[in-house]
mmCIF file of C-alpha atoms and ligand atoms in Angstrom:
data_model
loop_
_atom_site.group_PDB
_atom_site.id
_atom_site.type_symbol
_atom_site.label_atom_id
_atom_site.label_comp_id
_atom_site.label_asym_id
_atom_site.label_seq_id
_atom_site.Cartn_x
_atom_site.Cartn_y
_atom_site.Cartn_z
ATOM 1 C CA UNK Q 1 279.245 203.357 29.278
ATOM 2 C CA UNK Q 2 280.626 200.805 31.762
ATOM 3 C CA UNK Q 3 281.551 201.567 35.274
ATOM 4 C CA UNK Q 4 285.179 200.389 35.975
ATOM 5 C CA UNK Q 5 286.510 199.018 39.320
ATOM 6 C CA UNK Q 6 290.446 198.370 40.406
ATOM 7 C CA UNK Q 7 290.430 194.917 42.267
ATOM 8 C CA UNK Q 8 293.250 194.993 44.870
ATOM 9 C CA UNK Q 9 295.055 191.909 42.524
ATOM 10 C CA UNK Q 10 295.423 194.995 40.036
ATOM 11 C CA UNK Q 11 292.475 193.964 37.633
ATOM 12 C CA UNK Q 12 290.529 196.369 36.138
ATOM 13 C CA UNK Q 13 287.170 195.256 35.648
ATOM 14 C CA UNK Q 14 284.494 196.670 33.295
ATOM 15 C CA UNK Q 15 280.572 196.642 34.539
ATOM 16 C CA UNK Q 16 277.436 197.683 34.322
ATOM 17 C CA UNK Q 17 274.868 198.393 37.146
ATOM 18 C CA UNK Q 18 271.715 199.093 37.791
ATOM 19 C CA UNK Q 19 268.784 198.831 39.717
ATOM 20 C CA UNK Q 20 268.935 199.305 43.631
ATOM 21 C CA UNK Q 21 268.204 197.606 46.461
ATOM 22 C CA UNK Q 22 269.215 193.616 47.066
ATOM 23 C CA UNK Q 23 272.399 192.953 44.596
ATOM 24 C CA UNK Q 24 272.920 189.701 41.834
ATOM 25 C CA UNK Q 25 275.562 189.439 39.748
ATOM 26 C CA UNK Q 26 275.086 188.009 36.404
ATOM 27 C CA UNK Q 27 278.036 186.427 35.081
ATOM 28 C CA UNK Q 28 278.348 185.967 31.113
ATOM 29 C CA UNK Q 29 279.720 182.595 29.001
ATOM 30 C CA UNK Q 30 282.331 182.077 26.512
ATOM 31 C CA UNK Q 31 283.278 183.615 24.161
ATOM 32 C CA UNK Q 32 280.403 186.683 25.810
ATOM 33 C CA UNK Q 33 280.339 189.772 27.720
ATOM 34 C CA UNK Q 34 278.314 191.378 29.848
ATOM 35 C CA UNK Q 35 275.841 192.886 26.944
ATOM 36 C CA UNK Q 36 274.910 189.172 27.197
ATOM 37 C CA UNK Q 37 272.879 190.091 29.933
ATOM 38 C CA UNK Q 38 271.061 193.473 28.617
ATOM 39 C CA UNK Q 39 267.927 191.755 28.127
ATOM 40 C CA UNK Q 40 267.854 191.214 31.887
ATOM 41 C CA UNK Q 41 269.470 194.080 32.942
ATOM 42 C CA UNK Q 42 267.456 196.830 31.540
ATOM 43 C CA UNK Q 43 263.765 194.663 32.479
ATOM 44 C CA UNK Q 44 265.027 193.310 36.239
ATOM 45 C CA UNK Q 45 265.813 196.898 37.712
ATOM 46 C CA UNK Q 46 262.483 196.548 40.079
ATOM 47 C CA UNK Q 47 264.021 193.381 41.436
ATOM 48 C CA UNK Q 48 267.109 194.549 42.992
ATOM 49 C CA UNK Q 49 270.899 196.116 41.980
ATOM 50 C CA UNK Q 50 271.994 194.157 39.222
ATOM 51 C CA UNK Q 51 275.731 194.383 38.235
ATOM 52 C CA UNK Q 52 276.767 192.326 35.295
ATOM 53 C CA UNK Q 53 280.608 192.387 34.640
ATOM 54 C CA UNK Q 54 283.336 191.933 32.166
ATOM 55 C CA UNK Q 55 284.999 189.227 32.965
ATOM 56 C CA UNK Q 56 288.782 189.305 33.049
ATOM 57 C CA UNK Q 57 289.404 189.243 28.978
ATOM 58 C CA UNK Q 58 286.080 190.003 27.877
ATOM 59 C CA UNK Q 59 284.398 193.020 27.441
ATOM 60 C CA UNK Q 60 286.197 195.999 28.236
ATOM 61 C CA UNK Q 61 287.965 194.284 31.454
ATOM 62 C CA UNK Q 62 291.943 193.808 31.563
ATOM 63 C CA UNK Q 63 293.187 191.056 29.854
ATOM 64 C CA UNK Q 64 296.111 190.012 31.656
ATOM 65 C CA UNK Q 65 296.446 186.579 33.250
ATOM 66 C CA UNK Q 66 296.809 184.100 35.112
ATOM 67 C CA UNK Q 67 293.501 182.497 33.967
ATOM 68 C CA UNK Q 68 291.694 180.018 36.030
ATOM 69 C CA UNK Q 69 287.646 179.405 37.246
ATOM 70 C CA UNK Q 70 289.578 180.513 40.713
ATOM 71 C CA UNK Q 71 290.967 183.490 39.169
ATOM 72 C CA UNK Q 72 287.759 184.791 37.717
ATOM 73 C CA UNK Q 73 285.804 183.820 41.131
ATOM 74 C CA UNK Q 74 288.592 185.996 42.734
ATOM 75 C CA UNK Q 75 287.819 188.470 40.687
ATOM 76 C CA UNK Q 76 284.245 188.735 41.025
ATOM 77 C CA UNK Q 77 284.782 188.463 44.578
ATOM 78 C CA UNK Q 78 286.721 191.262 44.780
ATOM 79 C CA UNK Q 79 284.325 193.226 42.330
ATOM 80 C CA UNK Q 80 281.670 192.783 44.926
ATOM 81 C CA UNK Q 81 284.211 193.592 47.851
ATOM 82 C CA UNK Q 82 285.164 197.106 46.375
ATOM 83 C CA UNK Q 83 281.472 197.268 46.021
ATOM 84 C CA UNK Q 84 280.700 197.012 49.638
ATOM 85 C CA UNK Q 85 278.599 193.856 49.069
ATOM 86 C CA UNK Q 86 279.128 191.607 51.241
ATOM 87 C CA UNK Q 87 276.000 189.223 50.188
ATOM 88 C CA UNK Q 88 274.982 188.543 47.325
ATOM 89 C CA UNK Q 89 272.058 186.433 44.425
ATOM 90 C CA UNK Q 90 274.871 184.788 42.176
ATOM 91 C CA UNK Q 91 274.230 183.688 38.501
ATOM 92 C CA UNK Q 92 276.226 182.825 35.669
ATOM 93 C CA UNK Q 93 275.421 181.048 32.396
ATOM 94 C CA UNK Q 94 277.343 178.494 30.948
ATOM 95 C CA UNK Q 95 281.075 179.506 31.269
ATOM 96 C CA UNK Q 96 279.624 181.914 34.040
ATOM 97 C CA UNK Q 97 278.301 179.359 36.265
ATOM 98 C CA UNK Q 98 281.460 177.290 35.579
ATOM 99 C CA UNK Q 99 282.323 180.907 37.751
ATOM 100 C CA UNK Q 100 279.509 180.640 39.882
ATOM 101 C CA UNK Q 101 280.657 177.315 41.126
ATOM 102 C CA UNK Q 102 284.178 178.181 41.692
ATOM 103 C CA UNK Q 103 282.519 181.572 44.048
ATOM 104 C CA UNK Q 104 280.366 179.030 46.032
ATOM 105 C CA UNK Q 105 283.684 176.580 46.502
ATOM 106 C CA UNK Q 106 285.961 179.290 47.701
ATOM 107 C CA UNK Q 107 282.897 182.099 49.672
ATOM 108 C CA UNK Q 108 279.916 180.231 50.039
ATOM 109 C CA UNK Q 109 278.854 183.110 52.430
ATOM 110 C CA UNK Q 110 278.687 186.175 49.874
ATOM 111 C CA UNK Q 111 276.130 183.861 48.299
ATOM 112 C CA UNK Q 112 272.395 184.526 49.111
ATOM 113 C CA UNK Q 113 271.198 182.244 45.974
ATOM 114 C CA UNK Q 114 272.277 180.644 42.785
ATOM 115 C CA UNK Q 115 271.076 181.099 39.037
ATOM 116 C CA UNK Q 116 273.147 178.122 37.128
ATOM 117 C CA UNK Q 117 271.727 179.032 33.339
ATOM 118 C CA UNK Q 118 272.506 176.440 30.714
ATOM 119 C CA UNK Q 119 275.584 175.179 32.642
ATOM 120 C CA UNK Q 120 276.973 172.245 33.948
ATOM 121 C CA UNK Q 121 279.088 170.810 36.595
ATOM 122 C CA UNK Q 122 280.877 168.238 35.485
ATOM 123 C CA UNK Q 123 284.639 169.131 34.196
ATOM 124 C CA UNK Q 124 285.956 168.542 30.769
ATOM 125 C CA UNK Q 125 285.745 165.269 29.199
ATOM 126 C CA UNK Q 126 289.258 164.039 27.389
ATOM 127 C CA UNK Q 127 287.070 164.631 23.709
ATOM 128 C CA UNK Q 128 286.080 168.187 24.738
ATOM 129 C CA UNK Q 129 290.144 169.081 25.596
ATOM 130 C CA UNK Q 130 291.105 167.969 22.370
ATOM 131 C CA UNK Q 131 288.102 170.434 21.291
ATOM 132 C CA UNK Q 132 289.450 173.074 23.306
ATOM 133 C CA UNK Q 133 292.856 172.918 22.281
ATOM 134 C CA UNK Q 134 291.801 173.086 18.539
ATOM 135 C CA UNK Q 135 290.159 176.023 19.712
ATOM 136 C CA UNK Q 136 293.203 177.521 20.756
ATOM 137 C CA UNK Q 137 294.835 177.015 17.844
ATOM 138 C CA UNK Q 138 292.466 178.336 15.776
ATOM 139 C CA UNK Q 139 292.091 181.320 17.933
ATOM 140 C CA UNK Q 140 295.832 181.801 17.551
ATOM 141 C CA UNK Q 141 295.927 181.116 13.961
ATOM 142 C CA UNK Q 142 293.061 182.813 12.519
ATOM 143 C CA UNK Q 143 291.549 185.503 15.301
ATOM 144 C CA UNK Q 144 288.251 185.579 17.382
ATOM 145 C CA UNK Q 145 286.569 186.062 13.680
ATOM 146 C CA UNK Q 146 287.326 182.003 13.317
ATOM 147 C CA UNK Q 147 286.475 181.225 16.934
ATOM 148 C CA UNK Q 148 283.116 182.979 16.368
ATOM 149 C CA UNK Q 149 282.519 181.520 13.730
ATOM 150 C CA UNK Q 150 283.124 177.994 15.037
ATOM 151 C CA UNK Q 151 280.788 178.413 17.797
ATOM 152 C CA UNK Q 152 277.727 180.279 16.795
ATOM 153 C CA UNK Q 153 276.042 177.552 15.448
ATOM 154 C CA UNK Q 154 275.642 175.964 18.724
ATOM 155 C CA UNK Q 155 275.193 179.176 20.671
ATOM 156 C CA UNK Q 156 271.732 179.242 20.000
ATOM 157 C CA UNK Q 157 268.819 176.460 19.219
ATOM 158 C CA UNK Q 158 267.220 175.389 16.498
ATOM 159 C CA UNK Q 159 263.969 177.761 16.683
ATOM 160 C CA UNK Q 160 266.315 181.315 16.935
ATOM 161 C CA UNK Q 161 268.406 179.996 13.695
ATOM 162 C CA UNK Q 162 265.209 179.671 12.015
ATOM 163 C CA UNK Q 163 263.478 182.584 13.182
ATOM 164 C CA UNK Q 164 265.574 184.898 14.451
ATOM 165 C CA UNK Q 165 268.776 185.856 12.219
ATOM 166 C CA UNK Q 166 269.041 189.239 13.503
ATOM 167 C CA UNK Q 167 269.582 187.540 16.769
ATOM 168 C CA UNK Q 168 272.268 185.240 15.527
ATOM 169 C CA UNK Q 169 274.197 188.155 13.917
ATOM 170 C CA UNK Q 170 274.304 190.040 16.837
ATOM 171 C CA UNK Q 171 275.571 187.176 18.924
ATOM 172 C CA UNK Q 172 278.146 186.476 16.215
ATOM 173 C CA UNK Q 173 279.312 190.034 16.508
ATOM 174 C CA UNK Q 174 279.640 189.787 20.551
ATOM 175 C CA UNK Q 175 282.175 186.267 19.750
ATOM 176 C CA UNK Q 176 284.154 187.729 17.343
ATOM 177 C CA UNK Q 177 284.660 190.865 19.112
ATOM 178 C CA UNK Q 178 286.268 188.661 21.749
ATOM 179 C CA UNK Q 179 290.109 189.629 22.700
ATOM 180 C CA UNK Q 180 292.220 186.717 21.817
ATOM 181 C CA UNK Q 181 293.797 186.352 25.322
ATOM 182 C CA UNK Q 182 290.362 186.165 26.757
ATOM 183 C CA UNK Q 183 289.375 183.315 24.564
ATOM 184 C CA UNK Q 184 292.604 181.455 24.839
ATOM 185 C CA UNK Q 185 292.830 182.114 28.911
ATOM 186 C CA UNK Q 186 289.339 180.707 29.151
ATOM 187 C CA UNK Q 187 289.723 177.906 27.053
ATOM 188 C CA UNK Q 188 292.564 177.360 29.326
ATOM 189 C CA UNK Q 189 290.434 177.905 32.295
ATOM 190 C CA UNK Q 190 287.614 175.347 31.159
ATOM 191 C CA UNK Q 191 290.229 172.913 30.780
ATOM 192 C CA UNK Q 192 291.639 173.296 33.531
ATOM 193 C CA UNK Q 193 288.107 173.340 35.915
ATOM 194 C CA UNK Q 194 287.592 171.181 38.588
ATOM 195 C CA UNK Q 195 284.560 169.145 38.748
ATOM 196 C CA UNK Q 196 281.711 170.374 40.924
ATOM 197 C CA UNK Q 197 279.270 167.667 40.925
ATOM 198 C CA UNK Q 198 280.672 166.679 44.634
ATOM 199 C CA UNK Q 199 279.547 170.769 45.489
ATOM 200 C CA UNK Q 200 276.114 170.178 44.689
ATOM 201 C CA UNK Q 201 274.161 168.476 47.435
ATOM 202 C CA UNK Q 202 276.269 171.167 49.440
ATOM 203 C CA UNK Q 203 274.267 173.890 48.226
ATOM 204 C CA UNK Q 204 271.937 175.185 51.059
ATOM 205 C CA UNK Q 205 270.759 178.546 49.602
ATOM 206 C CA UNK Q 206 267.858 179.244 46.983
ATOM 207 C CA UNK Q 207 268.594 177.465 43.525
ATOM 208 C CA UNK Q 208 267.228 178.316 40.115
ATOM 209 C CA UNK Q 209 268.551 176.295 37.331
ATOM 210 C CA UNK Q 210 266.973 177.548 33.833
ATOM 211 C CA UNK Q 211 268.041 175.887 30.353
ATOM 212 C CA UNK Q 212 266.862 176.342 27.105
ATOM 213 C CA UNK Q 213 264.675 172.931 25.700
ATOM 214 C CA UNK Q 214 266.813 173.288 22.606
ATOM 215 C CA UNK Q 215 270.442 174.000 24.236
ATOM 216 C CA UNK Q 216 272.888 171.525 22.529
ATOM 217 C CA UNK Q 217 275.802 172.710 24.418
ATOM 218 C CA UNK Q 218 274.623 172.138 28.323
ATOM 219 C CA UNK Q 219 271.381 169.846 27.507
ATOM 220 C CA UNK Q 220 268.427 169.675 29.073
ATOM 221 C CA UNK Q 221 269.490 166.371 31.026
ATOM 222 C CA UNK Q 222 272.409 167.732 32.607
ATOM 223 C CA UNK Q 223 270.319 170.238 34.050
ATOM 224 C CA UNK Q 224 267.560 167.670 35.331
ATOM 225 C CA UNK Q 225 270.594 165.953 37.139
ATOM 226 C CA UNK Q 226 271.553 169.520 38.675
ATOM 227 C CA UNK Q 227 268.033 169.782 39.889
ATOM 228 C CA UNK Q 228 267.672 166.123 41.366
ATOM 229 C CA UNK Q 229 271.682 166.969 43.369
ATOM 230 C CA UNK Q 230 270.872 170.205 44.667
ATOM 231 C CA UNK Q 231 268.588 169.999 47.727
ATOM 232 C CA UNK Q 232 265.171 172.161 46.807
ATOM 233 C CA UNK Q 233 266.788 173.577 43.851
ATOM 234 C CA UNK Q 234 263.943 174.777 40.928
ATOM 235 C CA UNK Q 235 264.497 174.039 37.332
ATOM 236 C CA UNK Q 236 262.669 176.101 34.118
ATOM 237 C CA UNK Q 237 262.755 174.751 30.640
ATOM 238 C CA UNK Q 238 262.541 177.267 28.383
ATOM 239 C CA UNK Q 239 260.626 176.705 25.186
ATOM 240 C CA UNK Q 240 262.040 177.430 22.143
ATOM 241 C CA UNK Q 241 265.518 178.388 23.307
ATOM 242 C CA UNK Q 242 268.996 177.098 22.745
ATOM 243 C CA UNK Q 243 272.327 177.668 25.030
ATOM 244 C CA UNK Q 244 272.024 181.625 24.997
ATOM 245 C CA UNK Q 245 268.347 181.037 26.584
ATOM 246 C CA UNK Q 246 268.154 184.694 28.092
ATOM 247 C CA UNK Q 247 268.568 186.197 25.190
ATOM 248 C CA UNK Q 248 266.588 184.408 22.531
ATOM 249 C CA UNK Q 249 263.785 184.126 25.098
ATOM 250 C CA UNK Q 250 263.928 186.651 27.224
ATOM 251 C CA UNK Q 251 260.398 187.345 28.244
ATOM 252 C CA UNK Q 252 260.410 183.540 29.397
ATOM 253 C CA UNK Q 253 263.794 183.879 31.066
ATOM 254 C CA UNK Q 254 263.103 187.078 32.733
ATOM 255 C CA UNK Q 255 259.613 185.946 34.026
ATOM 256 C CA UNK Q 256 260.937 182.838 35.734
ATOM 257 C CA UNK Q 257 264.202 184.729 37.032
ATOM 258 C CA UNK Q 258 262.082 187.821 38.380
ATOM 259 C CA UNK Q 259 260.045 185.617 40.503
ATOM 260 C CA UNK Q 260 262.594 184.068 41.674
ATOM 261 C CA UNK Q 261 264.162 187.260 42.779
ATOM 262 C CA UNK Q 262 260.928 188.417 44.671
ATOM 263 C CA UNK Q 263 260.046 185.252 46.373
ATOM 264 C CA UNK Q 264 263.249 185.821 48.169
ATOM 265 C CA UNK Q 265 263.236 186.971 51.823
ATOM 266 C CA UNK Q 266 265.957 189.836 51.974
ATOM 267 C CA UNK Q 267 265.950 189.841 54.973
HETATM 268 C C1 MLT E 1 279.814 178.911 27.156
HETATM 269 O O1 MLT E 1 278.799 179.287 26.544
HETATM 270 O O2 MLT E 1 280.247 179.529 28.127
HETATM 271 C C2 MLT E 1 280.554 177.700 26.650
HETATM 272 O O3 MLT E 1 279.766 177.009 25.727
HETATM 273 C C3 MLT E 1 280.954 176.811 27.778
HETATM 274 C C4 MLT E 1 281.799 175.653 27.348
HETATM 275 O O4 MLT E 1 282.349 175.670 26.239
HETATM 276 O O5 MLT E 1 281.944 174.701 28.141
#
């Protein structure tokens, strides 16, 4: 069962946590929630206290706007706040470090490193708002059932569709359990983002970027031009994943994440 925090702006947020120690926050993607991140949750407890959260929509979080990558960074701000952290390893994928750039733009001090996982930086090209806005009224129309169904396919790479369909049914269950305001608030929030690329030779704290070789969402060469902006950043391919790369490889993902982790001075 999640734990649940009040955030002063009234949210309720939904979270798990674990572990002990040095904290990171995982933040999930769209349409996700934080059982996104139970492959690393449940094998990274040695490395630290890991809290992975709703965010607001998802999961068992409130659903209530206003919706924005500043909201959500608020939010998970505030999480860590009424958690007494006041430093913190933060990591998102996709949609999450869309988050995870918005926390280092407004606190760059509550971060002690960044995990950007099969994410980009760049805001929303005029052909992906007209994508997002069919979204939208799809999810209106026809439910999160439709919206699921619209994005599994490029959820995960080539190698888990072929291999791994009890994988790609369980994913498909996390989208289409989606709440509709969640989907439709981050839709809004996507199109809305600012662009980050201008943050990234900024960043002056530990870097992993990890993205799945087959990830047709946030490819490969977005994350090789991440790696080349941010200043002694690290990047891992991961073999035989697509854009969910934690979970269809977790082993891989966890490895490379849980050195990370350790080869970090705490103190
Ligand atoms: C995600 O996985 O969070 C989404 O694919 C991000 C996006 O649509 O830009």
């Amino acid at each position: 069962m999640a734990d649940v925090s009040t955030l002063p702006n009234g949210l309720t947020v939904a979270y798990d946590e674990v572990g002990a120690g040095f904290p990171f926050v995982l933040l999930h993607g769209f349409p996700h929630n934080r059982s996104l991140w139970a492959p690393q949750t449940s094998a990274l407890i040695e490395h630290g206290r890991c809290i992975a959260p709703d965010l607001r929509g998802f999961g068992e979080s409130g659903r209530e706007g206003p919706y924005s990558m500043e909201q959500y960074a608020e939010d998970v701000v505030g999480l860590l706040e009424n958690l007494g952290i006041e430093r913190a390893v933060v990591g998102g994928l996709s949609m999450g470090g869309y988050v995870t750039f918005a926390i280092w733009r407004a606190k760059p001090q509550l971060v002690r490193a960044l995990v950007l996982a099969d994410t980009r930086p760049g805001a929303d090209s005029p052909e992906t708002r007209r994508k997002r806005l069919e979204l939208i009224a799809l999810a209106r129309e026809s439910g999160p059932g439709a919206v699921a169904n619209a994005q599994i396919s490029g959820m995960v790479g080539a190698t888990t569709r072929a291999q791994n369909p009890a994988l790609v049914n369980g994913l498909h269950q996390m989208l289409a359990g989606a709440p509709v305001e969640g989907i439709i608030g981050a839709l809004q929030a996507m199109m809305d983002r600012r662009d980050s690329t201008e943050l990234l030779p900024t960043i002056d704290v530990p870097t992993l970027i990890i993205v799945g070789e087959e990830d047709a969402l946030t490819p490969v060469k977005e994350s090789r031009a991440m790696h080349a902006a941010i200043p002694g950043s690290r990047l891992e391919v991961i073999p035989g994943a697509g854009h969910c790369s934690n979970l269809e490889k977790p082993a891989a993902f966890n490895h490379v994440l849980g050195e990370f982790l350790s080869a970090l001075n705490y103190a």
